[in-house]
C-alpha positions as MATLAB code, in Angstrom:
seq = 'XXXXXXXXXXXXXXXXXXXXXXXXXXXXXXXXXXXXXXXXXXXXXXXXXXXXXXXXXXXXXXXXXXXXXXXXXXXXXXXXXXXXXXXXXXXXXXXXXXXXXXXXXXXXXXXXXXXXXXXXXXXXXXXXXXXXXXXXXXXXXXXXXXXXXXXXXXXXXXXXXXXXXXXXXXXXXXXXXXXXXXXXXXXXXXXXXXXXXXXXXXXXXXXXXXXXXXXXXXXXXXXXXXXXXXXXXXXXXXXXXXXXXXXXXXXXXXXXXXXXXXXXXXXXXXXXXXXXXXXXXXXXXXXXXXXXXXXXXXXXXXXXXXXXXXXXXXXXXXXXXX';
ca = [
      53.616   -6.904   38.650;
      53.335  -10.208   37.788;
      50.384  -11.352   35.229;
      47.425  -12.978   37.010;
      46.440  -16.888   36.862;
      43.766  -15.774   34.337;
      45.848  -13.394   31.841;
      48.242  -16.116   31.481;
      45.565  -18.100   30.432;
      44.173  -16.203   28.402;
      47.320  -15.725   26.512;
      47.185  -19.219   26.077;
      46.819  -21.559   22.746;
      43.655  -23.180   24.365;
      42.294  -19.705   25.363;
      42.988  -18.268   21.449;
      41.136  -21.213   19.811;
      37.954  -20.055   21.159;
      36.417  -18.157   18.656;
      37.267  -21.434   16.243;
      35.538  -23.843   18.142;
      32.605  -25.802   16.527;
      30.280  -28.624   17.528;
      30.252  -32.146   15.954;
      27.162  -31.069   14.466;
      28.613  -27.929   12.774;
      31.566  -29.538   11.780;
      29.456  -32.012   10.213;
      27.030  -29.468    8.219;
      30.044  -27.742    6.677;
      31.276  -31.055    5.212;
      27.617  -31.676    3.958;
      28.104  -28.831    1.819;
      30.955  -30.370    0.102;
      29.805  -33.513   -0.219;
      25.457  -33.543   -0.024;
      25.436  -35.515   -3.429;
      28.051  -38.358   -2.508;
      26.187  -38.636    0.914;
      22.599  -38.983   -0.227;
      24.191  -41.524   -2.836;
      25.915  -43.255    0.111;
      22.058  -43.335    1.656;
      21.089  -45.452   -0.645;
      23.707  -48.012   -0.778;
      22.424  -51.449    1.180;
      24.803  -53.982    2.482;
      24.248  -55.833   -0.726;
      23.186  -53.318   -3.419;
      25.650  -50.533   -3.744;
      27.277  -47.951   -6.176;
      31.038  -47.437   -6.547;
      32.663  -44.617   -5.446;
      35.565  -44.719   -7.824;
      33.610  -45.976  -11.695;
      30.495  -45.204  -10.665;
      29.009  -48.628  -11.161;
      26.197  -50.564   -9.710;
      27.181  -53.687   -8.350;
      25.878  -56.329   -5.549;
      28.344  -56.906   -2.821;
      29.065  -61.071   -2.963;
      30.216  -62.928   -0.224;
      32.158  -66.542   -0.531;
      31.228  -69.262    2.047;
      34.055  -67.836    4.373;
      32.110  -64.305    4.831;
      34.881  -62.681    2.339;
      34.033  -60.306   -0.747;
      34.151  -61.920   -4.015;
      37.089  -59.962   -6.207;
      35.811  -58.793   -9.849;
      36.658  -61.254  -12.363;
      39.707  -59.890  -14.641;
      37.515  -58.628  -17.491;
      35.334  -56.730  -15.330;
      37.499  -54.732  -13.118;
      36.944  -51.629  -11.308;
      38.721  -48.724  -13.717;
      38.800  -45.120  -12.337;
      41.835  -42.205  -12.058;
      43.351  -42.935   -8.309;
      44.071  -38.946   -7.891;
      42.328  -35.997   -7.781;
      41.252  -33.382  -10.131;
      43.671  -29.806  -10.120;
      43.900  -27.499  -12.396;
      47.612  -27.270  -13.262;
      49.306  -23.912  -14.371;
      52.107  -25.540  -16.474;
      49.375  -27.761  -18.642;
      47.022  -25.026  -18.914;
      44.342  -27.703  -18.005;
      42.504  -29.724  -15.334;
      44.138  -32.953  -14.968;
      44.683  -36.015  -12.682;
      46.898  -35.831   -9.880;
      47.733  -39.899  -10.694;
      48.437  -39.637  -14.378;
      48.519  -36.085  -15.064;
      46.138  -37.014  -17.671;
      43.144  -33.985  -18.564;
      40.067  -34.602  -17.437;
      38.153  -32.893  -20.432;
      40.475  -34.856  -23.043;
      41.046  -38.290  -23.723;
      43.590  -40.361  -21.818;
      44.942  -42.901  -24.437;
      46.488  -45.962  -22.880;
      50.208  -47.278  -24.464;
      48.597  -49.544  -26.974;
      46.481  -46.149  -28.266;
      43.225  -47.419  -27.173;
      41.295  -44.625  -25.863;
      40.394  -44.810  -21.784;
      39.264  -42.664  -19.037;
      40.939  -44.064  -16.345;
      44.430  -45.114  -15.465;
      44.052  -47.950  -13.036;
      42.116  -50.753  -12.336;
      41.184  -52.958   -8.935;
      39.974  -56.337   -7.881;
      37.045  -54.764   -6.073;
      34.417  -51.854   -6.198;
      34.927  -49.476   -3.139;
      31.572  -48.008   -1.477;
      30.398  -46.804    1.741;
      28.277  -48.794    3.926;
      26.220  -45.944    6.106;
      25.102  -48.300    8.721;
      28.248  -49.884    9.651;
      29.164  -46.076   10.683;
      26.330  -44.946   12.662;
      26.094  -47.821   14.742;
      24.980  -45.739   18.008;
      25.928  -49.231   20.020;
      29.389  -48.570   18.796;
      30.317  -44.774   18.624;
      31.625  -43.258   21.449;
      31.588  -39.617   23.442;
      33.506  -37.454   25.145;
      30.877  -35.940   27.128;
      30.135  -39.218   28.739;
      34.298  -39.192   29.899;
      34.294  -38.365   33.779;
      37.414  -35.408   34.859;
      38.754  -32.552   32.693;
      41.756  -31.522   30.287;
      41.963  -28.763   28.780;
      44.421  -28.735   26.301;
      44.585  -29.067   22.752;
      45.687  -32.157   20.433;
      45.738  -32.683   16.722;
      44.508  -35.571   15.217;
      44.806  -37.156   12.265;
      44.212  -40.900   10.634;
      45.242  -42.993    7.929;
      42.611  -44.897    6.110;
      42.117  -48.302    4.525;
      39.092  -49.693    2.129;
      37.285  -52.524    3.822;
      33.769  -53.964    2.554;
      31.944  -51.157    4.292;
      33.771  -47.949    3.174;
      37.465  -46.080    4.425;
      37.729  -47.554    8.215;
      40.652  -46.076   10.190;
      44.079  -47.981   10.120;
      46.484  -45.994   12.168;
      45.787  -42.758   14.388;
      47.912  -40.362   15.165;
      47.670  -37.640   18.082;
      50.467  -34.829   18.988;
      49.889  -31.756   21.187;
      50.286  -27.951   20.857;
      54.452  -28.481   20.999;
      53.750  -31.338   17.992;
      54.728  -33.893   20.435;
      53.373  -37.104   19.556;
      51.180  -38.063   22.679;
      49.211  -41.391   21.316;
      49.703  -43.144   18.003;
      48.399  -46.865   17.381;
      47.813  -49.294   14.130;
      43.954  -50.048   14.297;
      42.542  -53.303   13.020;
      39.896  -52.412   10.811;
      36.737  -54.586   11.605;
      36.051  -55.607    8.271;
      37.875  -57.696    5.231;
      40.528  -54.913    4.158;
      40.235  -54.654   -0.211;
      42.564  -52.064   -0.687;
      45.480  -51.137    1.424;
      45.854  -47.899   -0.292;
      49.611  -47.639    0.807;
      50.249  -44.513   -1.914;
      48.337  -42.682    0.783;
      47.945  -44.497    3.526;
      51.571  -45.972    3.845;
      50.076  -48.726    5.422;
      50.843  -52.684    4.204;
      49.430  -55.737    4.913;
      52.747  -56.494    6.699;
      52.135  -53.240    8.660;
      48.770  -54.471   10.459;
      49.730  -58.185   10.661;
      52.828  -58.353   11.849;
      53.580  -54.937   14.009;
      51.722  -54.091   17.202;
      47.882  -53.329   16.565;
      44.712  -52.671   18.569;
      41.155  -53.014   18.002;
      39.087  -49.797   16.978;
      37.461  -50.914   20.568;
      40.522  -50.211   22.691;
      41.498  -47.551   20.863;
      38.417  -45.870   21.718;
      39.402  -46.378   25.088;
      42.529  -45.360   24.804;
      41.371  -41.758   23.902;
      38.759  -41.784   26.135;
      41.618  -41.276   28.895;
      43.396  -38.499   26.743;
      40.007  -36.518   25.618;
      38.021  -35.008   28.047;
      34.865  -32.807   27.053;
      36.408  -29.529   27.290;
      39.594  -31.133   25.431;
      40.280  -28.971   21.699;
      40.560  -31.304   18.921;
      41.912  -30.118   15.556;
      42.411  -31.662   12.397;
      41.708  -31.123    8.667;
      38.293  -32.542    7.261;
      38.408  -33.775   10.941;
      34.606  -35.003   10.632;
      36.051  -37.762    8.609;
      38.832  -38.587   11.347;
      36.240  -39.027   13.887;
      33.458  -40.871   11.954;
      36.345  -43.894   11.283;
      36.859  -43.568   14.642;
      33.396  -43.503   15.947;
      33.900  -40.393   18.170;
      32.145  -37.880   18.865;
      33.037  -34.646   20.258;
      31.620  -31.132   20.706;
      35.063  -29.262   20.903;
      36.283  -29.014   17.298;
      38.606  -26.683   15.151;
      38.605  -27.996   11.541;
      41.377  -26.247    9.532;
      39.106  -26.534    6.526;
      36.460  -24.258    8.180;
      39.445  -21.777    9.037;
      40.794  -21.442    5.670;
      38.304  -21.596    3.349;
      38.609  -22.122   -0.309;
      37.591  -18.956   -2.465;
      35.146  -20.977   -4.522;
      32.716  -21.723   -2.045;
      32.083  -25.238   -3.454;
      35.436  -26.306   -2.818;
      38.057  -26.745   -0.093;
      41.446  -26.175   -0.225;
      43.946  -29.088    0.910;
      46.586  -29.437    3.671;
      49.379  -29.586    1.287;
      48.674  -26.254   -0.322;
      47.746  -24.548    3.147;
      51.093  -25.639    4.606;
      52.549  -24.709    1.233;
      50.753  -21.222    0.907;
      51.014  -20.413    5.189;
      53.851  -22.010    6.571;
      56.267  -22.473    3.397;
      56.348  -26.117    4.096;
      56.021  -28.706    1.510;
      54.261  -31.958    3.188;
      52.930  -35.433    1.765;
      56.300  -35.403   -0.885;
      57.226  -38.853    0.389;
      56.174  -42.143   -1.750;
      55.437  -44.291    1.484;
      52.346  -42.597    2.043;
      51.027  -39.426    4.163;
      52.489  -39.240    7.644;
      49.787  -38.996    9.891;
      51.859  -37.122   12.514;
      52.981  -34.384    9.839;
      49.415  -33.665    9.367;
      48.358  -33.310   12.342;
      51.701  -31.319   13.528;
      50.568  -29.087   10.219;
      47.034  -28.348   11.725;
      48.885  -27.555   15.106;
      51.688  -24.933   13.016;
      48.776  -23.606   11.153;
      46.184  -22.707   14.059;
      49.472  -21.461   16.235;
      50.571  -19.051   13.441;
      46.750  -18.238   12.636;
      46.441  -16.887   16.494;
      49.680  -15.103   16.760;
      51.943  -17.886   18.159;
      55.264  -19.202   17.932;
      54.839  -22.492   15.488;
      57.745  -24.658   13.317;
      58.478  -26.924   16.530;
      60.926  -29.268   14.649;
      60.744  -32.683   16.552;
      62.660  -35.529   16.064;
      59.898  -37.801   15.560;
      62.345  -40.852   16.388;
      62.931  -39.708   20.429;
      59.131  -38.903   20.967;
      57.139  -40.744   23.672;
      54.358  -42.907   21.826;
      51.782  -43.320   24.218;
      51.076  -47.343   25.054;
      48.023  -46.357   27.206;
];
């Protein structure tokens, strides 16, 4: 006998994220646990006084008669170690993903002079909490009018403007890793750092290539997202809050794998490294944002008993121009 409407359904991808789903709010909780002390510091900051989120430092944000930052003068730069913390195996130690440099001993630059950092900037980088929570400005999907249910991955790639990381480029691909919507964003504010090592985004790549407003692309994804749409990603809070989305149908791959020292979560690379024997983020060009998100797809797929590794070639997919 052939299976019913409703045990195909519930066979389905959509049907076996279920039990993963969490609010905006949830979502949002979890990450508070993570990061309670960099938020409540973020609190404070003004859109004058702030403290930066890379040396620490307490600056005042200074404007030029044009409405751009002020860079640091040369002998005041912003110092600080550009990668993360990991404890490495072959070292024995913690050290810096950038430098590889311990962060319990110290880091002596080539002329011997002892540092702790490895690299310097023109400008302090903070977050601006107003700019973000702008209700005038943030969007919902339980506003959108009609219904999809399916489920998309989404992930974006960040820049540093005056106000904090605003989104750059955004990436979405369904549950067969297609890519179904991907757009450079304009970032609102005066752009101070590019971060291309991670962002593979230029100055080139938002000037001179096609690129839409945060405004239409908000539009854009109000067509794709309905309110009973799934949307995945990893630390996907942070996706959406560049975005200025909100959404109550969430799976966050850091809530579904979760680091074994509660105070920590574990990364994308090492979950696609440890669960799908797939090394990701290798290139020097900066993340892909559709690998990432094709990553949360492969990961929730296997996770609920699916067929995942849906090699695409990324260079025939249809790239949405809604």
């Amino acid at each position: 006998m052939a299976a019913s409407i409703n045990e195909k359904l519930s066979d389905s991808f959509y049907m076996k994220l279920q039990p993963y789903i969490r609010s905006n709010e949830q979502v949002d909780e979890h990450s508070n646990r993570f990061d309670s002390r960099k938020n409540a510091e973020r609190a404070e900051n003004t859109a004058e006084e702030r403290k930066c989120e890379r040396c620490c430092t307490k600056y005042r944000v200074q404007m030029d008669s044009n409405g751009v930052p002020k860079p640091l003068d040369a002998k005041n730069l912003c110092k600080f170690h550009s990668g993360k913390p990991f404890y490495s195996h072959g070292h024995g130690d913690t050290i810096y993903s950038c430098c590889e440099a311990s962060v319990y001993e110290p880091f002596y630059s080539l002329d011997g002079e002892e540092e702790d950092y490895c690299t310097t900037h023109n400008y302090h980088v903070s977050e601006f909490s107003g700019f973000f929570n702008k209700e005038s400005e943030i969007v919902s999907t339980a506003s959108s009018s009609g219904s999809n249910k399916a489920v998309y991955a989404l992930d974006c790639e960040m820049c540093v403007t005056v106000n904090g990381y605003e989104c750059c480029r955004v990436t979405v691909v369904d549950e067969r890793n297609i890519v179904v919507y991907e757009s450079s964003v304009k970032p609102e504010d005066f752009i101070i750092d590019y971060v291309t090592q991670f962002s593979g985004i230029t100055k080139e790549t938002l000037e001179d290539g096609p690129c839409k407003s945060l405004k239409e692309v908000q539009d854009d994804l109000l067509e794709l997202f309905k309110k009973d749409t799934i949307l995945m990603g990893h630390s996907i809070n942070n996706d959406l809050k560049s975005l200025k989305l909100r959404h109550d149908m969430l799976v966050d791959t850091v809530i579904v794998f979760p680091h074994r020292n509660f105070s920590k979560r574990n990364s994308l690379r090492w979950l696609a490294e440890k669960n799908l024997g797939r090394i990701i983020q290798k290139g020097k060009a900066g993340h892909d944002s559709a690998e990432d998100a094709r990553t949360c797809i492969d990961l929730m797929r296997k996770e609920v008993g699916l067929d995942y590794n849906f090699f695409i070639n990324t260079d025939k997919q249809f790239k949405s121009k809604l």
